[in-house]
Amino acid sequence: MAKKKEKKAKVTKTKICPACHAEIPAKAKLCPFCAEKQKVKSKLPLIIALAVVVLLVGAFVSMAIFEFPIALPFDVPFLSGSKPETLVGETMELTKEQEKEVLAGLEECGFAEIKEVDLIKFGAKSSTYAVQDIWTAQFMEKEDAAVVEIANGEEGEKTLDTVTFQGREIYADGKVSAPITDYYLTLAQRDDYLSDTLAAVKKELDVPETAVFPSRSGWTFEMDGGNVTVTSTVTAKDNSGQAVTRGFLALFEEGELVSLTFDGESE
């Protein structure tokens, strides 16, 4: 009769207690010799690592198949920095680095916060855009927007080439010839001219305390080099007590009032 095979003895995994250096079972939470609490290895780092891998794979797949990246809950050095964050970068299809350089150039040209960007013409070597900031959008018509030309280089390279405003080239060859603010009046400048014009007009009225002027939308400011003209209307009583509405034009040269005209007559 064949002998039964003897069962192999079960091997128990062990570890060394860091406190008393005795050999104890690997899964022991307390040392049976010195009662020292044993450290248990956590699986959390492994879980986190697997989650990161899944997110990265998902990001690459979404970019390759759906042409947009999934939003990651953290920054990844080789993924972040590629997507633009502003209207300029988005409309001009710039990388984040290109966006940064173009915005720096526009800021150097005197642009404030960019409000509108519209494609004018797309070309293989360059593309042009109509650009307005918060001030030009408020005071200028759309057809008077600045024209920004972006040069298209090899391997997707894009750089700021020229900026033209009202027919004047204010940026070219990496240099600003004149800031855009030299060719239009900001809100603060308009307020100064408006204040000076109000004071000058009231001095010419028979009963200045009865003067009524239109709201800001009823005033026109035009700039031509160092000359500024301000036009509007005023309603006030004359010496007979009758309310009369008159138009006026104030001419400033280098910030100084040089003439004031009412309905075509100089005062």
GROMACS .gro file of N, CA and C in nm, residues 138-139 187 190-191 194 198 211-221 230-235 248:
model
   75
  138GLN      N    1  -1.522  10.161  -2.610
  138GLN     CA    2  -1.622  10.254  -2.557
  138GLN      C    3  -1.632  10.382  -2.639
  139PHE      N    4  -1.518  10.429  -2.692
  139PHE     CA    5  -1.515  10.559  -2.759
  139PHE      C    6  -1.501  10.553  -2.910
  187LEU      N    7  -1.094  10.812  -2.064
  187LEU     CA    8  -1.208  10.866  -1.987
  187LEU      C    9  -1.162  10.980  -1.897
  190ARG      N   10  -1.104  11.293  -2.106
  190ARG     CA   11  -1.232  11.349  -2.149
  190ARG      C   12  -1.297  11.427  -2.035
  191ASP      N   13  -1.286  11.372  -1.915
  191ASP     CA   14  -1.343  11.442  -1.798
  191ASP      C   15  -1.276  11.577  -1.777
  194LEU      N   16  -1.397  11.811  -2.051
  194LEU     CA   17  -1.538  11.843  -2.025
  194LEU      C   18  -1.549  11.948  -1.915
  198LEU      N   19  -1.709  12.319  -1.962
  198LEU     CA   20  -1.824  12.363  -1.884
  198LEU      C   21  -1.799  12.499  -1.821
  211ALA      N   22  -2.803  12.702  -1.654
  211ALA     CA   23  -2.748  12.618  -1.761
  211ALA      C   24  -2.777  12.470  -1.739
  212VAL      N   25  -2.822  12.405  -1.847
  212VAL     CA   26  -2.846  12.260  -1.846
  212VAL      C   27  -2.770  12.201  -1.964
  213PHE      N   28  -2.684  12.105  -1.935
  213PHE     CA   29  -2.604  12.039  -2.039
  213PHE      C   30  -2.653  11.896  -2.058
  214PRO      N   31  -2.633  11.838  -2.175
  214PRO     CA   32  -2.674  11.699  -2.199
  214PRO      C   33  -2.586  11.601  -2.122
  215SER      N   34  -2.629  11.476  -2.119
  215SER     CA   35  -2.548  11.371  -2.054
  215SER      C   36  -2.421  11.347  -2.135
  216ARG      N   37  -2.333  11.262  -2.084
  216ARG     CA   38  -2.204  11.239  -2.149
  216ARG      C   39  -2.220  11.195  -2.294
  217SER      N   40  -2.325  11.120  -2.325
  217SER     CA   41  -2.345  11.073  -2.462
  217SER      C   42  -2.373  11.187  -2.559
  218GLY      N   43  -2.409  11.304  -2.507
  218GLY     CA   44  -2.437  11.419  -2.590
  218GLY      C   45  -2.316  11.507  -2.615
  219TRP      N   46  -2.197  11.458  -2.576
  219TRP     CA   47  -2.073  11.533  -2.597
  219TRP      C   48  -1.987  11.459  -2.699
  220THR      N   49  -1.916  11.534  -2.782
  220THR     CA   50  -1.826  11.476  -2.882
  220THR      C   51  -1.685  11.528  -2.860
  221PHE      N   52  -1.590  11.435  -2.857
  221PHE     CA   53  -1.448  11.470  -2.840
  221PHE      C   54  -1.372  11.419  -2.961
  230VAL      N   55  -1.408  11.991  -2.857
  230VAL     CA   56  -1.518  11.942  -2.774
  230VAL      C   57  -1.645  12.012  -2.819
  231THR      N   58  -1.746  11.936  -2.856
  231THR     CA   59  -1.873  11.995  -2.901
  231THR      C   60  -1.990  11.940  -2.822
  232SER      N   61  -2.091  12.026  -2.799
  232SER     CA   62  -2.213  11.983  -2.730
  232SER      C   63  -2.314  12.098  -2.739
  233THR      N   64  -2.414  12.096  -2.653
  233THR     CA   65  -2.515  12.202  -2.650
  233THR      C   66  -2.540  12.243  -2.505
  234VAL      N   67  -2.599  12.361  -2.489
  234VAL     CA   68  -2.637  12.408  -2.356
  234VAL      C   69  -2.771  12.479  -2.368
  235THR      N   70  -2.857  12.458  -2.271
  235THR     CA   71  -2.985  12.527  -2.264
  235THR      C   72  -2.982  12.616  -2.140
  248PHE      N   73  -2.222  12.458  -2.918
  248PHE     CA   74  -2.092  12.523  -2.901
  248PHE      C   75  -1.978  12.428  -2.937
   0.00000   0.00000   0.00000
